[in-house]
XYZ file of C-alpha atoms in Angstrom:
662
model
C 32.125 -49.171 41.649
C 35.682 -49.588 42.667
C 38.359 -47.288 41.118
C 41.068 -49.897 41.164
C 40.043 -53.453 40.094
C 43.529 -54.891 40.228
C 43.491 -58.007 42.301
C 39.858 -58.677 42.063
C 38.576 -61.943 40.732
C 37.221 -60.471 37.521
C 40.394 -58.554 36.773
C 42.460 -61.696 37.605
C 40.177 -63.753 35.369
C 40.583 -61.378 32.344
C 44.403 -61.379 32.792
C 44.563 -65.152 33.110
C 42.555 -65.736 29.884
C 44.813 -63.137 28.016
C 47.847 -65.041 29.475
C 46.484 -68.287 28.229
C 46.227 -66.873 24.654
C 49.473 -64.919 24.506
C 51.689 -67.030 26.751
C 53.998 -64.118 27.279
C 57.715 -64.576 27.239
C 57.606 -68.091 25.814
C 58.111 -67.077 22.252
C 54.721 -68.430 21.381
C 52.980 -67.381 18.154
C 49.440 -66.416 19.456
C 48.193 -64.963 16.115
C 49.365 -64.624 12.427
C 48.448 -62.215 9.956
C 49.688 -60.103 6.901
C 50.630 -63.354 5.001
C 52.988 -63.203 2.064
C 54.289 -66.247 0.098
C 57.571 -66.396 -1.603
C 57.441 -66.528 -5.449
C 58.302 -70.250 -5.470
C 55.405 -71.097 -3.140
C 57.541 -73.114 -0.650
C 57.685 -70.541 2.202
C 55.376 -68.013 3.679
C 56.134 -64.914 5.806
C 53.649 -63.409 8.290
C 53.251 -60.940 11.143
C 53.197 -63.135 14.185
C 52.051 -61.977 17.548
C 54.728 -62.956 20.012
C 54.029 -61.259 23.346
C 56.963 -60.490 25.575
C 54.723 -59.307 28.522
C 51.063 -58.313 29.302
C 51.916 -54.672 28.828
C 50.689 -52.262 26.287
C 49.710 -53.570 22.812
C 50.874 -57.096 21.895
C 54.220 -57.200 20.118
C 54.780 -58.788 16.800
C 57.810 -60.468 14.902
C 58.248 -61.730 11.391
C 57.662 -65.477 11.158
C 58.631 -67.895 8.180
C 56.407 -70.908 7.710
C 57.443 -73.907 5.577
C 54.164 -74.590 3.517
C 55.014 -78.296 3.077
C 56.028 -79.266 6.659
C 54.221 -76.587 8.565
C 57.484 -75.733 10.434
C 57.569 -72.267 11.834
C 60.345 -69.990 13.044
C 60.683 -66.284 14.260
C 63.319 -64.544 12.073
C 63.211 -61.029 13.689
C 63.673 -60.029 17.312
C 62.322 -56.516 17.717
C 62.078 -54.914 20.275
C 58.601 -53.605 20.028
C 56.839 -54.692 16.760
C 58.049 -55.981 13.415
C 55.240 -56.401 10.811
C 54.186 -56.337 7.208
C 56.778 -58.708 5.600
C 57.191 -58.389 1.776
C 59.433 -60.538 -0.267
C 61.729 -59.034 -2.811
C 61.188 -60.187 -6.422
C 64.246 -62.446 -6.254
C 63.100 -63.994 -2.974
C 66.357 -63.199 -1.194
C 65.334 -60.383 1.085
C 62.181 -59.524 3.143
C 61.321 -55.891 3.699
C 59.273 -55.198 6.673
C 58.309 -52.296 9.003
C 59.399 -51.972 12.644
C 58.940 -49.325 15.396
C 62.023 -50.645 17.410
C 63.673 -47.307 17.171
C 60.602 -45.213 18.296
C 57.347 -46.420 19.679
C 54.538 -46.351 17.129
C 56.833 -44.694 14.454
C 57.478 -47.584 12.003
C 60.464 -47.421 9.562
C 61.731 -49.695 6.713
C 63.998 -52.552 7.562
C 65.519 -55.425 5.468
C 66.219 -58.996 6.395
C 68.794 -60.817 4.256
C 67.577 -64.431 4.352
C 70.926 -65.856 3.428
C 72.736 -64.286 6.346
C 69.962 -63.645 8.683
C 71.163 -60.144 9.101
C 68.955 -57.097 9.473
C 69.417 -53.476 8.576
C 67.560 -50.248 8.747
C 66.790 -48.138 5.759
C 67.515 -44.325 5.972
C 64.567 -42.734 7.927
C 62.048 -40.602 6.246
C 60.053 -37.542 7.458
C 57.269 -39.325 9.250
C 56.265 -42.923 10.023
C 55.857 -45.634 7.452
C 52.412 -47.073 7.091
C 52.968 -49.548 4.075
C 55.539 -50.635 1.467
C 55.724 -52.159 -1.920
C 58.756 -53.432 -3.855
C 59.239 -52.133 -7.351
C 58.942 -54.726 -10.045
C 62.758 -54.938 -10.569
C 63.539 -54.972 -6.792
C 65.826 -51.913 -6.971
C 63.523 -49.654 -4.920
C 60.672 -49.795 -2.314
C 57.644 -47.473 -2.461
C 56.709 -46.214 0.904
C 53.425 -44.607 2.262
C 54.547 -42.122 4.859
C 52.383 -40.358 7.359
C 53.338 -37.195 9.000
C 53.985 -37.430 12.915
C 50.807 -35.401 13.433
C 48.587 -37.644 11.316
C 45.722 -39.440 12.936
C 44.948 -43.099 12.808
C 41.529 -44.165 11.522
C 38.985 -45.082 14.104
C 39.337 -48.829 13.422
C 43.105 -48.292 14.146
C 42.559 -46.428 17.313
C 41.338 -43.067 16.389
C 44.246 -40.990 17.799
C 47.348 -39.107 16.737
C 50.682 -40.920 16.951
C 52.441 -37.671 17.629
C 54.629 -37.870 20.730
C 55.512 -34.833 23.036
C 58.878 -33.166 22.428
C 60.611 -33.835 25.699
C 62.766 -30.758 25.139
C 59.871 -28.467 25.536
C 58.245 -27.474 28.891
C 55.330 -29.582 29.846
C 53.051 -26.380 30.294
C 53.304 -25.277 26.787
C 49.958 -25.389 24.942
C 48.960 -27.424 22.053
C 48.277 -25.262 19.117
C 45.648 -25.927 16.405
C 45.673 -23.537 13.371
C 43.433 -25.714 11.142
C 46.146 -25.954 8.532
C 47.037 -29.492 9.045
C 50.764 -29.173 9.609
C 52.364 -32.508 10.103
C 49.281 -34.405 9.241
C 49.835 -35.052 5.445
C 50.478 -38.532 3.991
C 52.947 -38.781 1.192
C 54.735 -41.185 -1.151
C 58.510 -41.801 -0.909
C 60.826 -43.918 -3.001
C 63.627 -45.711 -1.345
C 66.656 -46.560 -3.447
C 68.384 -49.728 -2.198
C 71.701 -49.243 -3.845
C 72.112 -45.654 -2.753
C 70.281 -46.133 0.655
C 68.365 -42.904 0.211
C 64.711 -42.128 0.200
C 63.077 -39.168 -1.562
C 59.486 -37.853 -1.524
C 57.802 -38.458 -4.947
C 54.243 -37.310 -4.433
C 53.383 -33.591 -4.975
C 52.990 -31.206 -2.196
C 49.317 -30.445 -1.179
C 48.200 -34.000 -2.230
C 47.419 -36.405 0.515
C 48.059 -40.091 -0.431
C 45.910 -42.590 1.538
C 46.813 -45.725 -0.236
C 49.156 -46.316 -3.259
C 50.597 -49.258 -5.322
C 53.013 -49.624 -8.291
C 51.287 -49.519 -11.606
C 53.970 -51.068 -13.832
C 57.587 -50.036 -13.554
C 57.483 -46.354 -13.339
C 53.890 -45.319 -12.471
C 51.918 -45.349 -9.230
C 48.240 -45.434 -8.676
C 47.001 -43.731 -5.509
C 43.808 -42.855 -3.656
C 44.289 -39.069 -2.908
C 42.712 -36.075 -1.511
C 43.710 -32.388 -1.571
C 43.468 -32.074 2.188
C 45.146 -34.178 4.975
C 42.436 -34.459 7.535
C 40.929 -37.834 8.323
C 37.593 -36.686 6.996
C 39.045 -35.822 3.627
C 39.289 -39.689 2.950
C 35.511 -39.778 2.435
C 35.730 -37.681 -0.807
C 39.240 -39.031 -2.097
C 39.664 -39.985 -5.711
C 41.962 -42.229 -7.728
C 44.922 -40.779 -9.460
C 47.733 -42.179 -11.713
C 51.251 -40.643 -11.237
C 54.120 -40.939 -13.651
C 57.173 -40.741 -11.512
C 59.551 -40.023 -14.451
C 57.545 -37.284 -15.988
C 56.240 -35.854 -12.722
C 52.674 -35.753 -14.045
C 49.402 -37.064 -12.747
C 45.800 -37.496 -13.952
C 42.543 -38.575 -12.185
C 41.160 -41.965 -13.168
C 38.108 -42.123 -10.952
C 36.032 -39.710 -8.957
C 33.837 -42.122 -6.997
C 30.198 -41.654 -5.802
C 31.305 -43.354 -2.507
C 34.690 -44.361 -0.983
C 37.699 -46.300 -2.304
C 39.962 -48.907 -0.953
C 41.880 -52.201 -1.632
C 43.858 -50.818 -4.517
C 45.695 -53.178 -6.748
C 47.356 -52.953 -10.341
C 48.077 -55.519 -12.866
C 51.899 -56.330 -13.332
C 52.154 -54.242 -16.606
C 50.067 -51.300 -15.121
C 47.607 -51.702 -17.903
C 44.655 -52.220 -15.495
C 43.792 -51.038 -11.969
C 41.295 -52.731 -9.635
C 39.808 -50.845 -6.709
C 36.724 -51.509 -4.441
C 34.080 -48.724 -4.204
C 31.742 -49.015 -1.222
C 29.639 -46.908 1.041
C 31.837 -46.694 4.109
C 31.623 -45.423 7.532
C 35.325 -45.814 8.450
C 38.733 -45.702 6.634
C 40.235 -49.091 6.381
C 36.873 -50.732 6.459
C 35.816 -51.013 2.737
C 33.435 -53.731 1.544
C 31.746 -53.297 -1.805
C 31.906 -53.344 -5.622
C 34.961 -54.424 -7.693
C 35.867 -51.636 -10.276
C 38.231 -52.267 -13.111
C 40.002 -49.381 -14.867
C 41.897 -49.434 -18.102
C 44.805 -47.055 -17.541
C 45.149 -46.121 -21.166
C 41.533 -45.235 -21.878
C 40.295 -44.447 -18.497
C 37.373 -46.729 -19.038
C 35.771 -48.043 -15.816
C 33.757 -51.162 -15.544
C 32.118 -53.167 -12.618
C 33.202 -56.740 -12.154
C 30.665 -59.350 -11.014
C 31.797 -60.977 -7.879
C 29.167 -63.682 -7.152
C 26.896 -60.992 -5.520
C 29.280 -60.558 -2.560
C 30.887 -57.509 -0.876
C 34.602 -57.500 -1.844
C 36.997 -56.822 1.083
C 40.422 -57.608 -0.670
C 41.747 -57.803 -4.187
C 44.975 -59.041 -5.721
C 45.884 -59.166 -9.432
C 47.044 -62.397 -10.578
C 48.822 -61.791 -13.875
C 46.998 -59.500 -16.427
C 43.675 -61.385 -16.571
C 42.636 -62.480 -13.143
C 41.779 -60.794 -9.774
C 41.846 -62.848 -6.666
C 39.395 -61.556 -4.039
C 38.030 -62.119 -0.548
C 34.423 -61.256 0.061
C 31.376 -61.498 2.261
C 27.849 -62.623 1.373
C 25.315 -62.477 4.217
C 26.709 -64.730 6.947
C 29.200 -66.391 4.514
C 32.828 -65.716 3.914
C 34.225 -66.628 0.477
C 37.287 -66.457 -1.801
C 36.803 -65.949 -5.581
C 38.625 -65.406 -8.686
C 37.480 -62.875 -11.313
C 38.384 -63.789 -14.933
C 38.662 -60.578 -16.867
C 38.522 -62.181 -20.380
C 35.484 -64.315 -19.606
C 33.791 -61.543 -17.615
C 32.912 -63.839 -14.700
C 33.942 -64.875 -11.291
C 34.583 -68.408 -9.985
C 33.868 -69.383 -6.365
C 36.963 -70.961 -4.912
C 35.950 -71.366 -1.162
C 32.894 -70.597 0.942
C 31.859 -71.152 4.453
C 29.343 -70.019 6.972
C 30.688 -71.470 10.245
C 34.265 -70.470 9.339
C 35.780 -67.193 8.058
C 39.233 -66.414 6.627
C 41.238 -64.585 9.397
C 41.758 -60.929 9.248
C 41.724 -58.051 11.713
C 38.714 -56.363 10.196
C 37.632 -58.501 7.132
C 38.844 -61.829 5.574
C 42.364 -61.898 4.166
C 44.073 -64.199 1.666
C 47.561 -64.282 0.188
C 48.514 -65.335 -3.282
C 50.474 -68.455 -3.670
C 52.761 -69.525 -6.591
C 51.797 -69.113 -10.235
C 48.299 -70.385 -10.382
C 45.810 -67.566 -10.377
C 43.352 -69.368 -8.041
C 45.987 -70.701 -5.616
C 46.252 -68.936 -2.335
C 46.679 -69.303 1.435
C 44.776 -68.054 4.425
C 43.898 -68.824 8.037
C 40.398 -70.042 8.663
C 38.613 -69.961 11.899
C 35.231 -69.937 13.717
C 33.901 -68.852 16.965
C 34.988 -72.207 18.520
C 37.188 -73.367 15.759
C 40.905 -72.137 16.282
C 42.728 -70.664 13.386
C 44.184 -73.171 10.995
C 46.704 -72.105 8.293
C 45.642 -73.700 5.018
C 46.604 -73.778 1.282
C 44.066 -73.780 -1.550
C 45.894 -75.199 -4.421
C 44.602 -76.699 -7.716
C 41.202 -76.579 -6.138
C 42.033 -78.559 -3.083
C 42.185 -77.246 0.519
C 45.067 -78.639 2.557
C 45.852 -77.706 6.226
C 49.395 -76.570 6.958
C 49.330 -75.964 10.644
C 47.080 -75.131 13.614
C 47.611 -71.875 15.460
C 46.334 -73.066 18.794
C 47.446 -76.176 20.886
C 44.697 -78.879 21.268
C 44.467 -78.401 25.050
C 43.760 -74.680 24.704
C 41.190 -75.352 21.949
C 39.280 -77.840 24.173
C 39.085 -75.221 27.041
C 37.504 -72.687 24.638
C 35.120 -75.313 23.115
C 33.802 -76.094 26.582
C 32.520 -72.496 27.009
C 29.584 -72.993 24.725
C 28.227 -73.046 21.216
C 27.622 -70.642 18.239
C 25.024 -70.623 15.616
C 24.012 -68.342 12.690
C 20.501 -66.903 13.393
C 18.002 -64.863 11.352
C 14.690 -63.170 11.879
C 12.369 -60.592 10.332
C 12.248 -57.011 11.361
C 8.759 -55.441 11.754
C 8.811 -54.095 8.263
C 9.717 -57.510 6.886
C 13.444 -57.072 6.230
C 15.319 -60.223 6.938
C 18.208 -59.736 9.675
C 21.092 -62.017 10.332
C 23.137 -62.461 13.389
C 25.187 -64.809 15.529
C 24.144 -66.395 18.797
C 26.788 -67.582 21.335
C 25.224 -69.713 24.187
C 26.755 -71.060 27.387
C 26.122 -74.745 28.214
C 22.759 -75.663 29.761
C 19.148 -74.898 28.938
C 17.779 -71.361 28.693
C 16.502 -68.866 29.199
C 19.863 -67.151 29.791
C 20.641 -63.584 30.748
C 21.573 -62.258 27.237
C 23.953 -59.348 26.232
C 23.033 -57.761 22.860
C 26.410 -56.733 21.301
C 26.317 -54.128 18.638
C 29.225 -53.737 16.133
C 30.941 -50.450 15.048
C 30.655 -48.804 11.698
C 27.756 -48.717 11.215
C 28.978 -50.279 7.833
C 30.843 -53.294 9.078
C 29.768 -56.677 10.463
C 30.139 -59.576 12.950
C 31.600 -62.809 11.524
C 32.924 -66.110 13.152
C 36.182 -64.723 14.826
C 37.687 -67.205 17.362
C 36.716 -66.338 20.873
C 40.000 -67.715 22.134
C 41.330 -64.181 21.458
C 38.183 -62.485 22.876
C 38.412 -62.323 26.653
C 35.106 -60.462 26.931
C 33.159 -63.155 25.173
C 34.927 -65.933 26.986
C 34.006 -64.424 30.453
C 30.482 -63.703 29.539
C 29.855 -67.233 28.395
C 31.716 -68.601 31.537
C 29.420 -66.492 33.662
C 26.361 -67.951 32.051
C 25.433 -65.233 29.638
C 24.317 -65.638 26.033
C 25.644 -63.074 23.514
C 23.657 -61.937 20.522
C 25.755 -60.185 17.686
C 23.397 -58.637 15.206
C 24.168 -57.479 11.712
C 21.412 -54.984 10.981
C 20.647 -52.898 7.991
C 23.677 -50.847 7.111
C 25.917 -53.789 7.739
C 28.483 -55.141 5.126
C 27.997 -58.357 3.233
C 24.501 -57.718 1.733
C 25.295 -55.319 -1.014
C 25.440 -51.548 -1.266
C 21.783 -50.849 -1.177
C 21.455 -52.730 2.172
C 24.439 -50.855 3.584
C 22.964 -47.542 2.390
C 19.735 -48.055 4.385
C 21.441 -46.685 7.490
C 22.184 -43.277 5.767
C 20.096 -40.620 7.057
C 18.481 -43.144 9.444
C 20.982 -43.930 12.200
C 18.798 -44.869 15.150
C 15.624 -45.403 12.966
C 14.800 -48.752 11.325
C 17.960 -50.424 12.668
C 16.516 -49.840 16.160
C 13.896 -52.382 15.310
C 16.440 -54.775 13.871
C 17.960 -55.004 17.274
C 14.769 -55.123 19.255
C 13.129 -57.724 16.993
C 16.195 -59.854 17.401
C 15.833 -59.808 21.170
C 12.163 -60.693 20.878
C 13.132 -63.632 18.627
C 15.530 -65.057 21.146
C 12.890 -64.597 23.930
C 10.279 -66.424 21.809
C 12.806 -69.264 21.354
C 13.410 -69.594 25.120
C 17.042 -68.592 24.813
C 16.804 -65.049 26.414
C 15.219 -64.140 29.781
C 13.183 -60.847 29.044
C 13.949 -59.632 32.548
C 17.865 -59.985 32.100
C 18.720 -58.186 28.717
C 21.816 -56.115 28.347
C 23.391 -54.061 25.561
C 26.953 -53.056 24.782
C 28.992 -52.017 21.774
C 31.753 -49.783 20.746
C 31.777 -46.674 18.361
C 28.507 -46.859 16.377
C 27.762 -49.742 18.747
C 28.354 -47.177 21.657
C 25.771 -44.788 20.046
C 23.254 -47.555 19.498
C 23.733 -48.878 23.140
C 23.111 -45.305 24.360
C 20.227 -44.768 21.688
C 18.341 -47.964 22.495
C 18.069 -47.419 26.278
C 16.426 -44.062 25.380
C 13.878 -45.748 23.113
C 12.959 -49.018 25.054
C 12.837 -49.770 28.835
C 13.432 -53.571 28.577
C 17.215 -53.340 29.218
C 18.582 -54.160 32.698
C 21.930 -52.798 31.968
C 23.927 -50.956 29.379
C 27.607 -50.450 28.584
C 28.155 -48.013 25.689
C 31.908 -47.884 24.686
C 33.329 -44.975 22.680
C 29.718 -43.620 22.045
C 28.224 -40.690 20.177
C 25.547 -39.231 22.417
C 25.306 -35.603 20.946
C 25.767 -35.243 17.299
C 26.166 -31.542 17.366
C 29.134 -31.579 19.797
C 30.435 -34.724 17.965
C 30.496 -32.816 14.684
C 32.348 -29.933 16.366
C 35.006 -31.978 18.273
C 35.720 -35.099 16.318
C 38.104 -35.522 13.338
C 35.511 -36.818 10.920
C 32.755 -34.220 10.839
C 31.887 -35.150 7.210
C 30.768 -38.617 8.595
C 28.133 -36.893 10.724
C 26.943 -35.022 7.645
C 26.559 -37.902 5.227
C 25.193 -40.476 7.804
C 22.680 -38.067 9.266
C 21.856 -36.521 5.820
C 21.458 -33.268 7.662
C 23.065 -29.957 8.675
C 24.394 -29.062 11.926
C 22.308 -25.874 11.983
C 18.937 -27.412 11.506
C 17.418 -27.201 15.018
C 14.574 -29.661 14.102
C 16.889 -32.239 12.175
C 18.561 -35.501 12.962
C 21.650 -33.788 14.645
C 19.108 -33.193 17.509
C 16.347 -35.789 17.087
C 18.895 -38.608 16.885
C 21.095 -37.649 19.812
C 20.620 -39.838 22.924
C 21.345 -36.656 24.989
C 18.059 -35.132 24.037
C 16.139 -38.248 25.107
C 17.922 -38.817 28.401
C 14.600 -38.149 30.369
C 13.289 -41.515 29.007
C 16.186 -43.654 30.511
C 15.800 -45.974 33.409
C 18.725 -48.320 32.644
C 21.721 -48.472 34.790
C 24.552 -47.406 32.543
C 28.261 -47.785 32.440
C 29.893 -45.336 29.902
C 33.467 -46.214 28.772
C 35.769 -43.890 26.799
C 39.444 -43.223 25.926
C 40.950 -39.752 26.729
C 42.826 -39.706 23.394
C 39.898 -40.650 21.104
C 39.432 -38.270 18.180
C 36.684 -40.338 16.493
C 34.268 -40.121 19.242
C 35.744 -37.832 21.870
C 35.527 -38.498 25.451
C 33.053 -35.653 26.036
C 30.433 -37.738 24.374
C 30.458 -40.248 27.207
C 30.676 -37.402 29.737
C 27.627 -35.574 28.454
C 25.376 -38.619 28.570
C 26.742 -39.710 32.067
C 25.923 -36.217 33.439
C 22.485 -36.165 31.802
C 21.680 -39.511 33.337
C 22.886 -38.537 36.729
C 20.751 -35.371 36.664
C 17.688 -37.621 36.075
C 18.458 -39.998 38.859
C 19.716 -42.819 36.725
C 22.441 -45.059 38.002
C 25.420 -44.101 35.924
C 29.248 -44.594 36.013
C 31.802 -43.241 33.623
C 35.188 -44.944 33.169
C 37.738 -42.719 31.145
C 40.971 -44.420 30.267
C 43.694 -41.843 30.048
C 46.145 -43.518 27.608
C 43.439 -45.005 25.270
C 41.776 -43.877 21.990
C 38.921 -45.339 20.134
C 38.410 -48.446 22.064
C 40.313 -49.981 25.032
C 43.272 -51.888 23.335
C 46.207 -51.752 25.709
C 47.080 -54.173 28.560
C 46.479 -53.949 31.483
C 43.707 -51.396 30.809
C 42.017 -54.021 28.639
C 41.770 -56.334 31.691
C 40.155 -53.517 33.716
C 37.751 -52.858 30.908
C 36.510 -56.460 30.666
C 36.281 -56.812 34.398
C 34.152 -53.689 34.675
C 31.788 -54.756 31.727
C 31.296 -58.232 33.161
C 30.870 -56.862 36.663
C 28.213 -54.382 35.652
C 26.053 -57.070 33.933
C 26.488 -59.340 36.929
C 25.346 -56.599 39.240
C 22.253 -55.668 37.308
C 21.208 -58.850 35.457
C 22.912 -61.834 37.304
C 23.064 -65.342 36.020
C 20.930 -67.539 38.264
């Protein structure tokens, strides 16, 4: 395989498809997220992807959208990225985060809407992850990460710390195990004084926090800063005036999506079995802050992925149920939920899960982008029970080009033990059987849903080259309740193995897939399963594991989430006959015959690059065709341009070389 793919047809194709989506240098809004509506319901702000050049991560700006006319305008100018707009209570100011002063180190900024002027708040000791206006608008609550803190795997799985240019380049990196510079804390910014002070206690790590009334804060906390400490975090209530704290909920599983009613009388939080921080899909818990009583709210049998209090009695939520995405409203007094919107072919946009934003005073009113595999994102308003389109995100001509690539359908089959399994099938034009690529999602507790492939260069290029793609949501996936998700605990690479293989057999039986041309790829847990499947079954013609785990012992000792290994393997690292060994692909390498391209990022702390290296060397020692591509500036997944073009070109080229379309 070539070392440098620049200038090759596949690299150029990947770059051209990314250029068609981002339209760099044109001021084009390629994507929109983190929506927030003004209190009067007439305007919305959002984080708009406006790419200046195909370099690094796509840059973002703050956009304003008129919800009556659909008119849109960019109101910040960077450089780098502006994001997470939040309206002040009086509607005159938007607070937002920007890393324009230091790459990846966001700080608080304000945009005065009357004058259009921007100003930076005083910096804090670290980088700001999120912000919340106080109810009176006089201050802003800031979640601040130390410069040595790691990103979650879904965010890239690396540390944002930058090298001190004043120090010699030969100085070693020192790890004392004490977590210096890795803590997350809460700060309170005072608008009048233009000062910020830390308000969370020392030796308490704050993962997520919100206002709980005018003078209290609810927070998901741990007593250690490391990424693995999140898995055992609890929920605490801090009285800022008194300087006191009390624990409200010590969960069985993990917590996320914290929200509080305006008065602070009640807190809502999602508890779920999770594999990654920031990926929480589960049960809605309601907590009375006076009594500490905890109840579980019925949410139409769906896994909740976002919650927002609407007054004192209603919680707006986004959720997943099997292949369906939905928006609902829980009525606290009635003790039941109302379904507001549901779709199978379309999902509400969101980087990892569906996202909605509250709109105006009506508890059930909201706005969101909805999209499908071949349906481009459309900003829509759900108001008084009616859904109204506001504006499309993609020009008609671009949408037609994507639609011509193929079709998508929801598919299902039964695993050998009778468990029904869901998935999504993307097919190129023309009759099968096609060469088919099995794509495996990360997590393992996550899922595939209908995201627009206009932003997915790999899917476009596979379809254009004549490949079908099967995206499977096996046991352990989100959207089918906590019992279904929990089935992967202690059994990674067990029953879920058959969920994938039986899906391939179902596609072969339908005449969609050619049994002689089956490939597999996936990232993170998908990288582990891509490596694992080729040790368990010889049917694969080619494999591309991305950011894999191949040796659970070395993964435990080198990653920043060893507790994940313990709970998902349900075993101990010192058990020589346990799952740390029996479920490691490295110990089954002698069974592999599949040509394998391993892909990893040198900065990855979730699944360190050594995991791919170990399996690569093991396969070479056994005479299996194996190539390792390590990207020096990437973490957990290949995200930056132009490395992303190289990655896609290598994946497509590998499948074309070993299972060509006829």
